[in-house]
């Protein structure tokens, strides 16, 4: 077992010391038994080189990584999942020199990402900075195993899209960002920073929350409720309610302004 310190590529990804290819991040798994011994280190994340059939795992918190042989069964699963991608990539590589317009929500279009003056990959749609996100665990989506989730991504929170490389072709497929990840990016303002504001619901009774940016609903006036033996008048007047950050906005007297208040 040898120990190595991993260098990074220009976009911040670790690269293989042997072949210099970008390593694939994989979350740790469960404690397992290997050759009759308990492998507690399997809970640690790994960086995998499928080309060399090796993976790297940090030695304690030293920034040095042990190198191990990749399990053949895991390698076979990876190759099986990428056979269809190889055919896809060959077809697109023939047209890589042609300039095409990127349209969001096309059926997984493939584009080449460019770096801006800051050296950061930019979104082909809005030209904003893309955020690099390491890959996660293999997951099940719509009843099918998604091996691609172990790959790192470039995320555009403005367009609510993310880009994932097709093999090592230098081309990236675009996908819609899941709603739960869109919410993670929202910055929730402090309640003390919220000044009285004018709020207006659309035809569906929805308005953007001034605190977190999520959709909130307009709630019509209701009847007086009894809570803990006392009359609760809080819902007797119309108001806006945001489930995302648990905020409520109530009208100020007879004005057109609303003020944040406790739910």
Coordinates of C-alpha atoms in Angstrom, one line a residue:
X1 CA 0.0 0.0 0.0
X2 CA 1.5 3.3 -1.0
X3 CA 0.6 6.8 0.1
X4 CA 0.3 9.8 -2.2
X5 CA -0.7 13.5 -2.0
X6 CA -3.3 14.3 -4.6
X7 CA -2.9 17.3 -6.9
X8 CA -5.8 19.2 -8.4
X9 CA -6.8 20.1 -11.9
X10 CA -7.5 23.6 -13.1
X11 CA -11.1 23.3 -12.2
X12 CA -10.5 22.2 -8.6
X13 CA -10.9 18.4 -9.1
X14 CA -8.4 15.9 -7.7
X15 CA -6.4 14.1 -10.5
X16 CA -4.9 10.7 -10.6
X17 CA -1.1 10.7 -9.8
X18 CA -0.6 7.9 -12.4
X19 CA -2.5 9.1 -15.5
X20 CA -3.5 12.7 -14.5
X21 CA -7.2 12.0 -15.3
X22 CA -9.7 13.8 -13.1
X23 CA -10.8 11.5 -10.2
X24 CA -14.4 10.6 -9.6
X25 CA -15.7 11.4 -6.0
X26 CA -17.7 8.6 -4.3
X27 CA -19.2 8.9 -0.8
X28 CA -18.3 6.3 1.8
X29 CA -20.4 3.2 2.3
X30 CA -21.2 0.9 5.2
X31 CA -18.7 -1.0 7.4
X32 CA -17.9 -4.3 5.6
X33 CA -16.0 -7.5 6.0
X34 CA -13.1 -8.0 3.6
X35 CA -11.0 -11.2 3.7
X36 CA -12.3 -12.0 7.1
X37 CA -11.5 -8.6 8.5
X38 CA -13.8 -5.7 9.4
X39 CA -13.1 -2.7 7.1
X40 CA -14.1 0.4 9.1
X41 CA -12.5 2.7 6.6
X42 CA -15.1 1.9 4.0
X43 CA -17.3 4.7 5.5
X44 CA -14.8 7.2 4.2
X45 CA -15.3 8.9 0.8
X46 CA -13.0 7.9 -2.1
X47 CA -11.6 9.3 -5.3
X48 CA -11.7 6.8 -8.1
X49 CA -9.7 6.4 -11.3
X50 CA -11.6 4.0 -13.5
X51 CA -8.9 4.2 -16.1
X52 CA -6.2 2.8 -13.7
X53 CA -8.7 0.7 -11.8
X54 CA -7.6 2.4 -8.5
X55 CA -9.1 4.5 -5.8
X56 CA -7.7 6.8 -3.2
X57 CA -8.8 7.2 0.4
X58 CA -7.4 9.8 2.9
X59 CA -5.2 8.5 5.6
X60 CA -6.7 10.0 8.8
X61 CA -6.8 13.8 8.3
X62 CA -3.3 14.1 6.8
X63 CA -4.1 15.1 3.2
X64 CA -2.3 12.0 2.1
X65 CA -4.1 9.2 0.4
X66 CA -3.8 5.4 0.4
X67 CA -4.1 3.7 -2.9
X68 CA -6.2 0.6 -3.4
X69 CA -7.2 -1.7 -6.3
X70 CA -10.7 -1.1 -7.5
X71 CA -13.1 -4.0 -7.0
X72 CA -13.6 -5.7 -10.4
X73 CA -17.4 -6.0 -9.9
X74 CA -17.6 -2.2 -9.2
X75 CA -15.5 -1.5 -12.4
X76 CA -17.8 -3.8 -14.4
X77 CA -20.9 -2.0 -13.2
X78 CA -19.3 1.3 -14.2
X79 CA -18.4 0.1 -17.7
X80 CA -21.9 -1.3 -18.2
X81 CA -23.5 2.0 -17.2
X82 CA -21.2 3.8 -19.7
X83 CA -21.6 1.7 -22.8
X84 CA -24.5 3.6 -24.1
X85 CA -22.7 6.9 -23.3
X86 CA -19.7 5.9 -25.4
X87 CA -21.9 5.6 -28.5
X88 CA -23.5 8.9 -27.6
X89 CA -20.2 10.6 -27.2
X90 CA -18.8 9.4 -30.6
X91 CA -21.8 10.9 -32.4
X92 CA -21.3 14.3 -30.8
X93 CA -17.5 14.4 -31.1
X94 CA -17.9 14.4 -34.9
X95 CA -19.8 17.7 -34.6
X96 CA -17.7 19.2 -31.7
X97 CA -16.3 21.9 -34.0
X98 CA -19.6 23.2 -35.0
X99 CA -21.2 26.1 -33.0
X100 CA -24.7 25.4 -31.8
X101 CA -27.1 27.5 -29.8
X102 CA -27.8 26.1 -26.3
X103 CA -31.5 25.9 -25.4
X104 CA -32.6 25.0 -21.9
X105 CA -34.9 22.1 -21.4
X106 CA -33.9 20.4 -24.7
X107 CA -33.5 16.6 -24.4
X108 CA -30.1 16.5 -22.7
X109 CA -28.2 18.7 -25.2
X110 CA -24.4 18.5 -25.2
X111 CA -22.2 21.6 -25.0
X112 CA -18.6 22.6 -24.4
X113 CA -18.1 24.8 -21.3
X114 CA -15.9 27.8 -21.6
X115 CA -14.0 29.6 -18.8
X116 CA -14.3 33.3 -18.2
X117 CA -11.6 35.8 -17.3
X118 CA -11.6 34.6 -13.7
X119 CA -10.8 31.0 -14.8
X120 CA -14.3 29.8 -13.8
X121 CA -16.6 27.8 -16.1
X122 CA -19.5 30.0 -17.2
X123 CA -23.1 29.1 -18.0
X124 CA -23.7 28.8 -21.8
X125 CA -27.2 30.3 -21.3
X126 CA -26.8 33.3 -18.9
X127 CA -22.9 33.6 -18.9
X128 CA -22.9 33.5 -15.0
X129 CA -20.4 31.6 -12.9
X130 CA -21.0 27.9 -12.6
X131 CA -20.6 26.3 -9.2
X132 CA -18.5 23.1 -9.0
X133 CA -20.2 20.4 -6.9
X134 CA -18.6 17.0 -6.2
X135 CA -20.5 13.9 -7.1
X136 CA -22.6 12.0 -4.6
X137 CA -23.8 8.4 -4.1
X138 CA -25.3 6.1 -6.6
X139 CA -29.1 6.6 -6.3
X140 CA -32.4 5.3 -7.6
X141 CA -34.4 7.8 -9.8
X142 CA -37.8 6.8 -11.2
X143 CA -37.1 3.1 -10.4
X144 CA -33.7 3.1 -12.2
X145 CA -30.2 3.1 -10.8
X146 CA -28.4 6.5 -11.5
X147 CA -24.7 5.7 -11.6
X148 CA -24.0 9.1 -13.1
X149 CA -24.7 10.8 -9.8
X150 CA -21.2 9.9 -8.6
X151 CA -19.8 12.4 -11.2
X152 CA -19.1 16.0 -10.3
X153 CA -21.3 18.7 -11.8
X154 CA -21.2 22.4 -12.7
X155 CA -24.4 24.1 -11.4
X156 CA -26.1 27.3 -12.5
X157 CA -28.5 28.3 -9.8
X158 CA -29.7 31.2 -11.9
X159 CA -30.9 29.0 -14.7
X160 CA -31.7 26.1 -12.4
X161 CA -29.6 23.7 -14.5
X162 CA -26.5 21.6 -14.0
X163 CA -23.9 20.3 -16.4
X164 CA -22.2 16.9 -16.2
X165 CA -19.3 15.7 -18.4
X166 CA -20.0 13.0 -21.0
X167 CA -17.2 10.4 -20.2
X168 CA -13.9 12.4 -20.7
X169 CA -15.0 14.0 -24.0
X170 CA -14.8 17.6 -22.8
X171 CA -18.6 17.9 -23.6
X172 CA -21.3 18.3 -21.0
X173 CA -24.9 17.3 -20.9
X174 CA -27.4 19.7 -19.3
X175 CA -30.1 18.7 -16.8
X176 CA -32.7 20.5 -14.8
X177 CA -31.7 21.1 -11.2
X178 CA -33.9 19.2 -8.7
X179 CA -36.3 21.5 -6.7
X180 CA -34.7 20.5 -3.4
X181 CA -31.3 21.7 -4.6
X182 CA -32.7 25.0 -5.9
X183 CA -33.9 25.7 -2.4
X184 CA -30.5 24.9 -0.8
X185 CA -29.0 27.9 -2.7
X186 CA -31.5 30.4 -1.5
X187 CA -30.1 32.8 1.1
X188 CA -32.5 33.5 3.9
X189 CA -32.5 37.1 5.1
X190 CA -32.6 38.1 8.7
X191 CA -36.0 39.2 9.8
X192 CA -34.6 42.5 11.1
X193 CA -33.5 43.4 7.5
X194 CA -37.1 43.1 6.2
X195 CA -38.7 46.5 5.8
X196 CA -42.4 47.1 5.1
X197 CA -43.1 46.2 1.5
X198 CA -45.9 46.0 -1.1
X199 CA -46.9 42.4 -2.0
X200 CA -49.2 41.3 -4.8
X201 CA -50.2 37.7 -5.6
X202 CA -50.5 36.5 -9.2
X203 CA -53.6 34.9 -10.7
X204 CA -52.7 31.6 -8.9
X205 CA -52.4 33.4 -5.5
X206 CA -48.6 33.0 -5.4
X207 CA -46.0 35.7 -4.6
X208 CA -42.2 35.5 -4.2
X209 CA -41.2 35.5 -0.5
X210 CA -39.0 38.6 0.3
X211 CA -37.1 36.6 2.8
X212 CA -36.0 33.4 1.0
X213 CA -37.2 33.8 -2.6
X214 CA -39.5 30.8 -2.6
X215 CA -43.1 30.8 -3.7
X216 CA -45.5 31.7 -1.0
X217 CA -49.3 31.7 -1.0
X218 CA -52.0 34.3 -0.3
X219 CA -54.3 33.1 2.5
X220 CA -57.8 34.4 2.7
X221 CA -59.3 35.5 6.0
X222 CA -60.6 32.7 8.1
X223 CA -62.7 32.2 11.2
X224 CA -61.6 32.8 14.8
X225 CA -59.8 29.7 16.2
X226 CA -59.6 28.5 19.8
X227 CA -56.0 27.6 20.7
X228 CA -55.2 26.4 24.3
X229 CA -58.5 27.8 25.5
X230 CA -57.9 31.3 24.0
X231 CA -59.3 33.0 20.9
X232 CA -56.7 33.2 18.1
X233 CA -57.4 36.1 15.8
X234 CA -54.2 35.7 13.7
X235 CA -56.0 34.2 10.7
X236 CA -59.0 36.5 10.6
X237 CA -57.3 38.9 8.2
X238 CA -55.8 38.0 4.8
X239 CA -52.0 37.4 4.7
X240 CA -49.1 35.8 2.8
X241 CA -47.5 32.6 4.2
X242 CA -44.2 31.0 3.1
X243 CA -43.8 27.3 4.0
X244 CA -40.1 27.4 2.9
X245 CA -38.8 29.7 5.7
X246 CA -42.0 29.7 7.9
X247 CA -42.6 33.4 7.3
X248 CA -45.9 35.3 7.5
X249 CA -46.6 38.7 6.1
X250 CA -49.5 40.7 7.4
X251 CA -51.0 43.9 6.1
X252 CA -50.2 47.1 8.0
X253 CA -53.5 48.7 9.1
X254 CA -55.3 49.9 6.1
X255 CA -52.2 50.5 3.9
X256 CA -51.0 48.5 0.9
X257 CA -47.9 47.5 2.8
X258 CA -47.1 44.2 4.5
X259 CA -44.7 43.5 7.4
X260 CA -43.1 40.2 8.4
X261 CA -44.5 38.7 11.6
X262 CA -44.2 35.5 13.6
X263 CA -46.4 32.7 12.3

